[in-house]
Backbone as CSV, one residue per row, in Angstrom:
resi,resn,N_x,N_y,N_z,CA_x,CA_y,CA_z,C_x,C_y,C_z
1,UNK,-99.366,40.335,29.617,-98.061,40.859,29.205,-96.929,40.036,29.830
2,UNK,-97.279,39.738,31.214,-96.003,38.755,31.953,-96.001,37.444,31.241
3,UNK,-97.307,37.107,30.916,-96.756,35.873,29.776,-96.602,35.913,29.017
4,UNK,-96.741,36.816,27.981,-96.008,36.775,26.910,-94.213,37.004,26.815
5,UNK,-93.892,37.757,28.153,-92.761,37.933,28.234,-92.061,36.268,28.466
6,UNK,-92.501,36.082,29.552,-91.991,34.555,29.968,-92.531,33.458,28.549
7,UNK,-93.095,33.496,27.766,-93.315,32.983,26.617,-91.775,33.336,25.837
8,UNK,-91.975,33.900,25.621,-90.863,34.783,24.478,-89.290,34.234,25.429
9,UNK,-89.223,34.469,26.697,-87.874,34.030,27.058,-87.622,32.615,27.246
10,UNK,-88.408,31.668,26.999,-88.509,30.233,27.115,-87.792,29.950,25.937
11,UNK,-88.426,30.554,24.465,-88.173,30.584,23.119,-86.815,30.922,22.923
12,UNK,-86.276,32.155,23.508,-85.247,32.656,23.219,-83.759,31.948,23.879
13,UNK,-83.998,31.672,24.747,-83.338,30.799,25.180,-82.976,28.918,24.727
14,UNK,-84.520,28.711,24.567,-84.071,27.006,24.185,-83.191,27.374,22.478
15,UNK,-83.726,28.500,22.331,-83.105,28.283,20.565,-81.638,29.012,20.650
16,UNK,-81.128,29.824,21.668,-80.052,30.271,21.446,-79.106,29.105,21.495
17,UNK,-79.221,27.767,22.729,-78.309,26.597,22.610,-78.085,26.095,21.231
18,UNK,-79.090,26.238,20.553,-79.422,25.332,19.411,-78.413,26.619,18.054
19,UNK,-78.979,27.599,18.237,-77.394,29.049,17.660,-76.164,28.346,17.784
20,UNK,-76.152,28.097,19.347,-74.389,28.177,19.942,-73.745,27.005,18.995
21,UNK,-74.740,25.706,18.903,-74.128,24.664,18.551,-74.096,24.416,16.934
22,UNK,-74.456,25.382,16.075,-74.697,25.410,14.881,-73.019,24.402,14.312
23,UNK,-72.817,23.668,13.452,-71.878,23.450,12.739,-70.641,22.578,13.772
24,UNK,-71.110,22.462,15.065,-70.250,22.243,16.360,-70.938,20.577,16.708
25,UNK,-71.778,20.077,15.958,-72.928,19.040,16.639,-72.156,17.796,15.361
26,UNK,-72.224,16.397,15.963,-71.953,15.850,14.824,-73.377,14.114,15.210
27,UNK,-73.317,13.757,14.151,-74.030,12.014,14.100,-73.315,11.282,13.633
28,UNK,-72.157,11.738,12.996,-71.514,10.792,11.975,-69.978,10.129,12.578
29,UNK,-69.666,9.219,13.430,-68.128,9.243,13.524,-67.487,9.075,12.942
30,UNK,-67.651,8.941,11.514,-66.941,9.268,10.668,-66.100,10.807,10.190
31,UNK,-67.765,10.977,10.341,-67.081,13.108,9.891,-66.406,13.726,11.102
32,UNK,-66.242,12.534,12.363,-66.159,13.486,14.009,-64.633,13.958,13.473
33,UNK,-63.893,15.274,13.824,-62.534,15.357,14.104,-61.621,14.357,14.724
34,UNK,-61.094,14.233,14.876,-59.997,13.613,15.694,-59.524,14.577,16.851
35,UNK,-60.009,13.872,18.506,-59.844,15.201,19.188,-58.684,14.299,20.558
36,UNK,-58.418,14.861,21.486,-58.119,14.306,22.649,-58.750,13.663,23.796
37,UNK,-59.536,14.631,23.901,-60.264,14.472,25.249,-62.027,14.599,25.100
38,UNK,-62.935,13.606,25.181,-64.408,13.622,25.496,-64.826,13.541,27.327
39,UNK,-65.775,14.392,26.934,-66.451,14.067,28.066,-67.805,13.532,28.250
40,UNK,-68.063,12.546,29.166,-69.088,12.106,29.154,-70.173,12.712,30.238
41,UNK,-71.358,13.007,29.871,-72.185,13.720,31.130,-73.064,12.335,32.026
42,UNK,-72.773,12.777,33.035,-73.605,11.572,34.190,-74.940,11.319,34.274
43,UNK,-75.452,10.177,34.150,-76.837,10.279,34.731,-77.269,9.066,35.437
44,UNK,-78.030,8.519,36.230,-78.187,7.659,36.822,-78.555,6.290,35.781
45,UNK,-77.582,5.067,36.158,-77.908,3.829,35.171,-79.120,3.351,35.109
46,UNK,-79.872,3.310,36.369,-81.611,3.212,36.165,-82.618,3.494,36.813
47,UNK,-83.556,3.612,36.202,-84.737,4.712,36.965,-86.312,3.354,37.054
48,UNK,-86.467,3.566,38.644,-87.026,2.862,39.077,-87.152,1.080,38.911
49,UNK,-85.626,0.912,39.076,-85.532,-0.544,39.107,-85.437,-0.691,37.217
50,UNK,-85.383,-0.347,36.104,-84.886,-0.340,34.801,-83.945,-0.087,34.074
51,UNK,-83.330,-0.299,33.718,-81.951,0.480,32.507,-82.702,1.730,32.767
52,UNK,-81.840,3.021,32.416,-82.006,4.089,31.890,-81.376,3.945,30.472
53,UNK,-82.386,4.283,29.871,-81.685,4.532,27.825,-80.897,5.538,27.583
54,UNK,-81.069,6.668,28.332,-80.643,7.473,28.575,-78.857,7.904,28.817
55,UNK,-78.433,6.694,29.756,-77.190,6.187,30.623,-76.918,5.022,29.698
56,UNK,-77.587,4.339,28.902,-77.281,3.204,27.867,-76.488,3.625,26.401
57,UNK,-77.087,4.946,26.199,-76.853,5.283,24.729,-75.530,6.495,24.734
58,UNK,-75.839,6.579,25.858,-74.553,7.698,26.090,-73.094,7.040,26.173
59,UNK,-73.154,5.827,27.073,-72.322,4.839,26.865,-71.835,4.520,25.206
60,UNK,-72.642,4.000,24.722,-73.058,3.617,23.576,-71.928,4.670,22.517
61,UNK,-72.548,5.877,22.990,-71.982,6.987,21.859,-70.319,6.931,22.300
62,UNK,-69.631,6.734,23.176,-68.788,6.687,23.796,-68.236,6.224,23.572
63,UNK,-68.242,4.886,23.079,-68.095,3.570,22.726,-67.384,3.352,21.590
64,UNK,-68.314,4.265,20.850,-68.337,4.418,19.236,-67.389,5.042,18.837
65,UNK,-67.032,6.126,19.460,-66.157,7.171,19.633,-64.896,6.505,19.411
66,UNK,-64.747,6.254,21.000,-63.439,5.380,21.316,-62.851,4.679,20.141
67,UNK,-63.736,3.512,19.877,-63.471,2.279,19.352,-63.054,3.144,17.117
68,UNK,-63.717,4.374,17.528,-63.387,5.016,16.359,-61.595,5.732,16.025
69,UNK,-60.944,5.497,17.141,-59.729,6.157,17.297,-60.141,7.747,17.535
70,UNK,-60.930,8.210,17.718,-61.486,9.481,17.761,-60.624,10.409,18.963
71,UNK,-60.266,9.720,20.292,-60.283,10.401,21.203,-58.907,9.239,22.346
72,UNK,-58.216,10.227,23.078,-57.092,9.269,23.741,-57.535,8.997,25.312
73,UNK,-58.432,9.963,25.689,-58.995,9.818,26.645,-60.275,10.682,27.110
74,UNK,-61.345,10.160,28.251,-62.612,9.532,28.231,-62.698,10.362,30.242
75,UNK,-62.948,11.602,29.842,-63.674,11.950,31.519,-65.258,11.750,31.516
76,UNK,-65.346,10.656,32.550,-66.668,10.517,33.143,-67.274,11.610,34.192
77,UNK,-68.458,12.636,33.919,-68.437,13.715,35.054,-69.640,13.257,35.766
78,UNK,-70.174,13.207,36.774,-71.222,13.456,37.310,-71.518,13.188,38.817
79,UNK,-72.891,13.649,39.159,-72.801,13.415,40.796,-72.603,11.965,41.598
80,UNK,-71.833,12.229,42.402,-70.977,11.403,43.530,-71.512,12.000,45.101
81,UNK,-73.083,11.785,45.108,-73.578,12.553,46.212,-73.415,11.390,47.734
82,UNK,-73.365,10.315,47.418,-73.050,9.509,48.558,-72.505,8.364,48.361
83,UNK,-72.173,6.856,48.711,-71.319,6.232,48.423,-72.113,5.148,48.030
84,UNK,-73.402,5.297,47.926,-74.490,4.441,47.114,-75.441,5.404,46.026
85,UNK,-74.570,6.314,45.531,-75.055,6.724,44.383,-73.734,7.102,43.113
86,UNK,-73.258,6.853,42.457,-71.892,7.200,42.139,-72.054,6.938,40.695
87,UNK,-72.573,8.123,39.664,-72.310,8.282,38.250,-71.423,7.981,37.408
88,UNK,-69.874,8.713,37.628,-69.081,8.502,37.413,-68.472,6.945,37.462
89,UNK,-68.373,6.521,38.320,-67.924,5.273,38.701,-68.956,3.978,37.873
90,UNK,-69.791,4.368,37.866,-71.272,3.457,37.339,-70.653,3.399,36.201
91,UNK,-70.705,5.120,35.470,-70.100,4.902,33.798,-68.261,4.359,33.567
92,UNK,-67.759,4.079,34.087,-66.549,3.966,34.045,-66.697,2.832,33.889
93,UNK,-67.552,1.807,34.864,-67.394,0.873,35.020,-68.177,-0.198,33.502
94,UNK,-69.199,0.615,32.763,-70.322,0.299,32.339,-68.797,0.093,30.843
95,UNK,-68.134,1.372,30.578,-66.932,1.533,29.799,-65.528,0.767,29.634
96,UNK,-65.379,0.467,30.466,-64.634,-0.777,30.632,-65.013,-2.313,30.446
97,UNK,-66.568,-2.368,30.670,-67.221,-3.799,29.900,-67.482,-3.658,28.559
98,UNK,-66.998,-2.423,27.617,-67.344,-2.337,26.362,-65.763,-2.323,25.884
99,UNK,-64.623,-1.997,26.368,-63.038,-2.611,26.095,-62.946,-1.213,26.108
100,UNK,-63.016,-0.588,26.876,-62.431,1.439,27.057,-61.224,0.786,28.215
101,UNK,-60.075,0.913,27.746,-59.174,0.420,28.848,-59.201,1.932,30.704
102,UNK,-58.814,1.059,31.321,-59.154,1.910,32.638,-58.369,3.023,32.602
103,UNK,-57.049,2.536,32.283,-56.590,3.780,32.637,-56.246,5.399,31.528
104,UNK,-57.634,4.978,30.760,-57.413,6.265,29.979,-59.277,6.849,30.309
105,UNK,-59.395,6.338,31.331,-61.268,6.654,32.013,-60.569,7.488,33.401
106,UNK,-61.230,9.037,33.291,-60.815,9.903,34.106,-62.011,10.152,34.606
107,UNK,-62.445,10.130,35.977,-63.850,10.308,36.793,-63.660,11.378,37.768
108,UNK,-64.750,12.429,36.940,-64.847,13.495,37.704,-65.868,13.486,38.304
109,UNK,-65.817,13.826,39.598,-66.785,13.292,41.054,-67.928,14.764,41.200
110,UNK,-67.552,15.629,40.472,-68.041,16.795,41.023,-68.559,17.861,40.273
111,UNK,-68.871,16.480,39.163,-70.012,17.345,37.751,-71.383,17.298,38.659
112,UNK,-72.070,17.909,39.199,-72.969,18.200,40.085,-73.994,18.941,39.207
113,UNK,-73.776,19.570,38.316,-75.064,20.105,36.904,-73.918,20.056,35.598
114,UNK,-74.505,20.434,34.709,-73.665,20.315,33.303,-72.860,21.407,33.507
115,UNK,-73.604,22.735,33.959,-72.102,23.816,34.277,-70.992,23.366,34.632
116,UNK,-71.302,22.631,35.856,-70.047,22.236,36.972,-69.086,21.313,36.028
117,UNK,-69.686,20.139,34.755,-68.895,19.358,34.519,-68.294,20.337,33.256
118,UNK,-68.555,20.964,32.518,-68.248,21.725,31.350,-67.054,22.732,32.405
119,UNK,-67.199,23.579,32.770,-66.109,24.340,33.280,-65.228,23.602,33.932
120,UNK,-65.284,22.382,34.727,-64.458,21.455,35.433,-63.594,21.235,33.999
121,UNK,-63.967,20.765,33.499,-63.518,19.913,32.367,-62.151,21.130,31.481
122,UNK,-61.691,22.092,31.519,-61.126,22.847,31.476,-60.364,23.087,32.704
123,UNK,-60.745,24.018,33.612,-60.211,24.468,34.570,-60.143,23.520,35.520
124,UNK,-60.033,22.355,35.883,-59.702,21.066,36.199,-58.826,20.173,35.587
125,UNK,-59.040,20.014,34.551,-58.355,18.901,34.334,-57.483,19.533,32.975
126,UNK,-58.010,20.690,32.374,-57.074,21.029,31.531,-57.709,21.101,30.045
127,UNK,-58.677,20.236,29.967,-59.127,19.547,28.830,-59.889,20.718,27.665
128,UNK,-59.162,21.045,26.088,-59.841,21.995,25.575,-59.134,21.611,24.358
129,UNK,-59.447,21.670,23.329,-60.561,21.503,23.244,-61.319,20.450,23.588
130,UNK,-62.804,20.305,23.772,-63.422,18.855,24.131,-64.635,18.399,23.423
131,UNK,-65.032,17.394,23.523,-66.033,16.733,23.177,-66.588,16.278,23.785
132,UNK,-68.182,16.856,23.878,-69.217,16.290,24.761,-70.150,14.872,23.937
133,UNK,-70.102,14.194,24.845,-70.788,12.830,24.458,-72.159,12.700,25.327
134,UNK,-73.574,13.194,24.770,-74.504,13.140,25.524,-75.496,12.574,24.336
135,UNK,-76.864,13.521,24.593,-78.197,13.597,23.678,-77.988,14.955,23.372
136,UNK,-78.557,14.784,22.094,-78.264,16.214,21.336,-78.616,17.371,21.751
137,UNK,-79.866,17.426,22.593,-80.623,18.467,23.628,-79.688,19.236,24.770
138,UNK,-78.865,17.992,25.096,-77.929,18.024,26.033,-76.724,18.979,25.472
139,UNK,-76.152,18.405,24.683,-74.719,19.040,24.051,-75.212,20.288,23.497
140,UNK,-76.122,20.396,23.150,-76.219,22.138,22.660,-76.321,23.008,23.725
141,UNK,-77.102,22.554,24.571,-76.530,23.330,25.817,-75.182,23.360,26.609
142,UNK,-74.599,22.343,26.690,-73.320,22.489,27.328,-72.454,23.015,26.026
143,UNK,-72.609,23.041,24.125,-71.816,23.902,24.232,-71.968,25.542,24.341
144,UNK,-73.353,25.905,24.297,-73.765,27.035,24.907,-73.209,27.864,26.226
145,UNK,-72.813,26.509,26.875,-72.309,26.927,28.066,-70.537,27.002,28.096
146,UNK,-70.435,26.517,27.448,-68.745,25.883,26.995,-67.828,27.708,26.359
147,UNK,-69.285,27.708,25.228,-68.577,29.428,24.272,-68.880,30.352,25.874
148,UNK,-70.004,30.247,26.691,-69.912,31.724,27.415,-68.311,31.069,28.463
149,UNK,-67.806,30.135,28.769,-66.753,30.201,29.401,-65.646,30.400,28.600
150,UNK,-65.513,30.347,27.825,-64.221,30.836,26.981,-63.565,29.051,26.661
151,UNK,-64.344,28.130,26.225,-63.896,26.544,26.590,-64.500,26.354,24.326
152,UNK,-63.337,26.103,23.809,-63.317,24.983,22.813,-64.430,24.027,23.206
153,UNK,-65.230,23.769,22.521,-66.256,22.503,22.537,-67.014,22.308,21.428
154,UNK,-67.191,20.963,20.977,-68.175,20.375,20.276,-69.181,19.248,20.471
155,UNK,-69.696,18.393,19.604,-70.473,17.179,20.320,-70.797,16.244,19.439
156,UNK,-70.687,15.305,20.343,-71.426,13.809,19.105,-72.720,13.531,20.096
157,UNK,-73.470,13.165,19.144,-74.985,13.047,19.830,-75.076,11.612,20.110
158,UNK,-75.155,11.139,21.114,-75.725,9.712,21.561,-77.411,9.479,20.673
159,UNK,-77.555,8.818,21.323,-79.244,8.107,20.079,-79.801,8.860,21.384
160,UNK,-81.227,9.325,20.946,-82.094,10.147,21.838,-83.368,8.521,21.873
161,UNK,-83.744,8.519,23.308,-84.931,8.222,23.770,-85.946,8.228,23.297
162,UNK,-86.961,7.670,23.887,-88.397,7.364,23.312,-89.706,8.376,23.522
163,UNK,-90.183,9.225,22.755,-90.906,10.112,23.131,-91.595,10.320,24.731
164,UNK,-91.642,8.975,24.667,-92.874,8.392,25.877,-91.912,8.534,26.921
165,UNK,-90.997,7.908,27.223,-89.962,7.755,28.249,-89.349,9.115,28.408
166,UNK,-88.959,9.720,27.032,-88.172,11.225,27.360,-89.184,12.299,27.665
167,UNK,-90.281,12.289,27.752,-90.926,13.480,27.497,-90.910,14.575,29.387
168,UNK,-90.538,13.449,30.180,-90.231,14.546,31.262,-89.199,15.228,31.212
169,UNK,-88.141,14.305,31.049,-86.637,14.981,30.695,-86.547,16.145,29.597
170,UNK,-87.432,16.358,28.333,-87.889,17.432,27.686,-88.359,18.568,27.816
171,UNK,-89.332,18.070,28.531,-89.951,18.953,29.789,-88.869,20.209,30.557
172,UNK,-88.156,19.159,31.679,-87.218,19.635,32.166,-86.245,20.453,31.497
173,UNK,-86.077,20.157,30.335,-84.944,21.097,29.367,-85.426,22.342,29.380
174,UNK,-86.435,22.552,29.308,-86.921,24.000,28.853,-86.912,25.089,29.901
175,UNK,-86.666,24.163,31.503,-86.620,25.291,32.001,-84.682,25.131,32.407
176,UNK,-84.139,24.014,31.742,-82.722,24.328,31.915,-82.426,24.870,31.219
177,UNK,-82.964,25.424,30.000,-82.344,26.273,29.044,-82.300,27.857,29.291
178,UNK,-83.587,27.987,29.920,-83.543,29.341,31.020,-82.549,29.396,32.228
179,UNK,-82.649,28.382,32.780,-81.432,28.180,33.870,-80.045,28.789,33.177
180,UNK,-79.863,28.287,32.375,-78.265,28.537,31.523,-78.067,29.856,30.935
181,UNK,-79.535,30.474,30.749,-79.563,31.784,30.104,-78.832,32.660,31.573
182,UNK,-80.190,32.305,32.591,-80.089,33.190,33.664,-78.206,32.920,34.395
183,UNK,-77.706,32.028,34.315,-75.856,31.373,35.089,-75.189,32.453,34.299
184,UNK,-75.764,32.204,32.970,-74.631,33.055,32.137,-74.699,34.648,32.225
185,UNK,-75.838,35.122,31.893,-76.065,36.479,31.825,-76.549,37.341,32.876
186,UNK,-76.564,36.609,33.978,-76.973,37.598,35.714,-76.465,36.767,36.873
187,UNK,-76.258,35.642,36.734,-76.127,34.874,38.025,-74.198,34.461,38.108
188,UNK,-73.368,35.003,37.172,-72.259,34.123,36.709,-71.869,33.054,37.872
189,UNK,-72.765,32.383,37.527,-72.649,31.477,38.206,-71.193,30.118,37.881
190,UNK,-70.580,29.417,39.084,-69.648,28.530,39.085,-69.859,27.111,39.196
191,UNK,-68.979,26.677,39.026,-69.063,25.449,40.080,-69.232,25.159,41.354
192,UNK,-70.060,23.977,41.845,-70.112,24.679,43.246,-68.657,23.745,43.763
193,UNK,-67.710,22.957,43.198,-66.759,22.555,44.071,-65.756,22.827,42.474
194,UNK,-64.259,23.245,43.244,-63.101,23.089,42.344,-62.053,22.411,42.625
195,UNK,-61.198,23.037,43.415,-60.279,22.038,43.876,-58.817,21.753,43.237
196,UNK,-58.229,21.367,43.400,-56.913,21.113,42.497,-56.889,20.584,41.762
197,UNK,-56.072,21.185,40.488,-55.915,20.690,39.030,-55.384,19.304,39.262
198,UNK,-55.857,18.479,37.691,-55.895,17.137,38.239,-55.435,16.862,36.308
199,UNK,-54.123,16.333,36.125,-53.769,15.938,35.493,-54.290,14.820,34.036
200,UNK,-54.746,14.658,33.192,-54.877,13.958,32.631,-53.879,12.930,31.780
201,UNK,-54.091,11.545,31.406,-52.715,10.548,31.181,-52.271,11.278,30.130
202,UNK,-51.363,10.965,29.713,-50.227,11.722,28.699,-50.705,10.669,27.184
């Protein structure tokens, strides 16, 4: 009976992200709106001495965006856990070798999980409505997480990975999709850092 329960809430959960984001998800930058502000989610540029595809395509989608007139400015979120690990800064920098001029690249240091960068991204910097620039797995959850904060959001999907290469990170989703169930509906869970509102360029 306990597994079928924990069966059933695995289900209910990975598919409610996939609800939240119904009609909110795009592939096309063509069909994207015309918005202000994207955000980009962090992840490390490479895993065990390799590119990450992962940190390549997200760029990539970003890129596309930009170079689409889509968006006036470009927050980079993610962890900034020591001064030889730095997400943000990695992608900023990775964005600026693709012609994203600097000073419309806003780096938020203290996207620490997708909660932290999705609610930052509002109650930080201001930014709403927004656009998440990840993998499609990704953005349905953050905008899952985006509607329970009361945050405008949609998404353009970066190119997804290689079965073989993604299949831990897949893995891992399933129990972040429970994670996000449990933040939202028992844990209301925050950010763990906030801090003072922080302006975005005009």
């Amino acid at each position: 009976m306990t597994a079928l329960f924990g069966v059933g809430l695995i289900s209910y959960t990975y598919v409610s992200a996939i609800w939240a984001s119904r009609g909110r998800i795009f592939t096309d930058v063509n069909a994207l709106p015309k918005g202000k502000v994207g955000l980009v989610f962090g992840t490390t540029d490479r895993v065990n001495g390799r590119e990450n595809p992962y940190f390549r395509y997200r760029i990539d989608a970003a890129e596309k965006v930009w170079k689409a007139g889509k968006l006036d400015t470009l927050i980079v979120s993610g962890d900034n856990r020591t001064r030889y690990y730095n997400e943000p800064e990695k992608m900023k920098q990775a964005l600026i070798a693709r012609g994203v001029p600097a000073d419309r690249i806003v780096c938020d240091y203290a996207g620490l999980r997708t909660l932290d960068s999705v609610v930052r991204a509002k109650e930080i910097f201001g930014a709403e409505p927004v656009l998440f620039l990840s993998q499609k797995f990704h953005n349905e959850r953050a905008i899952y997480l985006a509607q329970a904060n009361g945050i405008e959001a949609y998404g353009f999907n970066a190119r997804d990975v290689s079965a073989k290469f993604g299949l831990r990170t897949q893995l891992r989703e399933v129990a972040a999709r429970v994670q996000m169930w449990l933040d939202v509906h028992f844990l209301n869970t925050r950010p763990q850092h906030m801090g003072e509102k922080i302006k975005l360029p005009d």
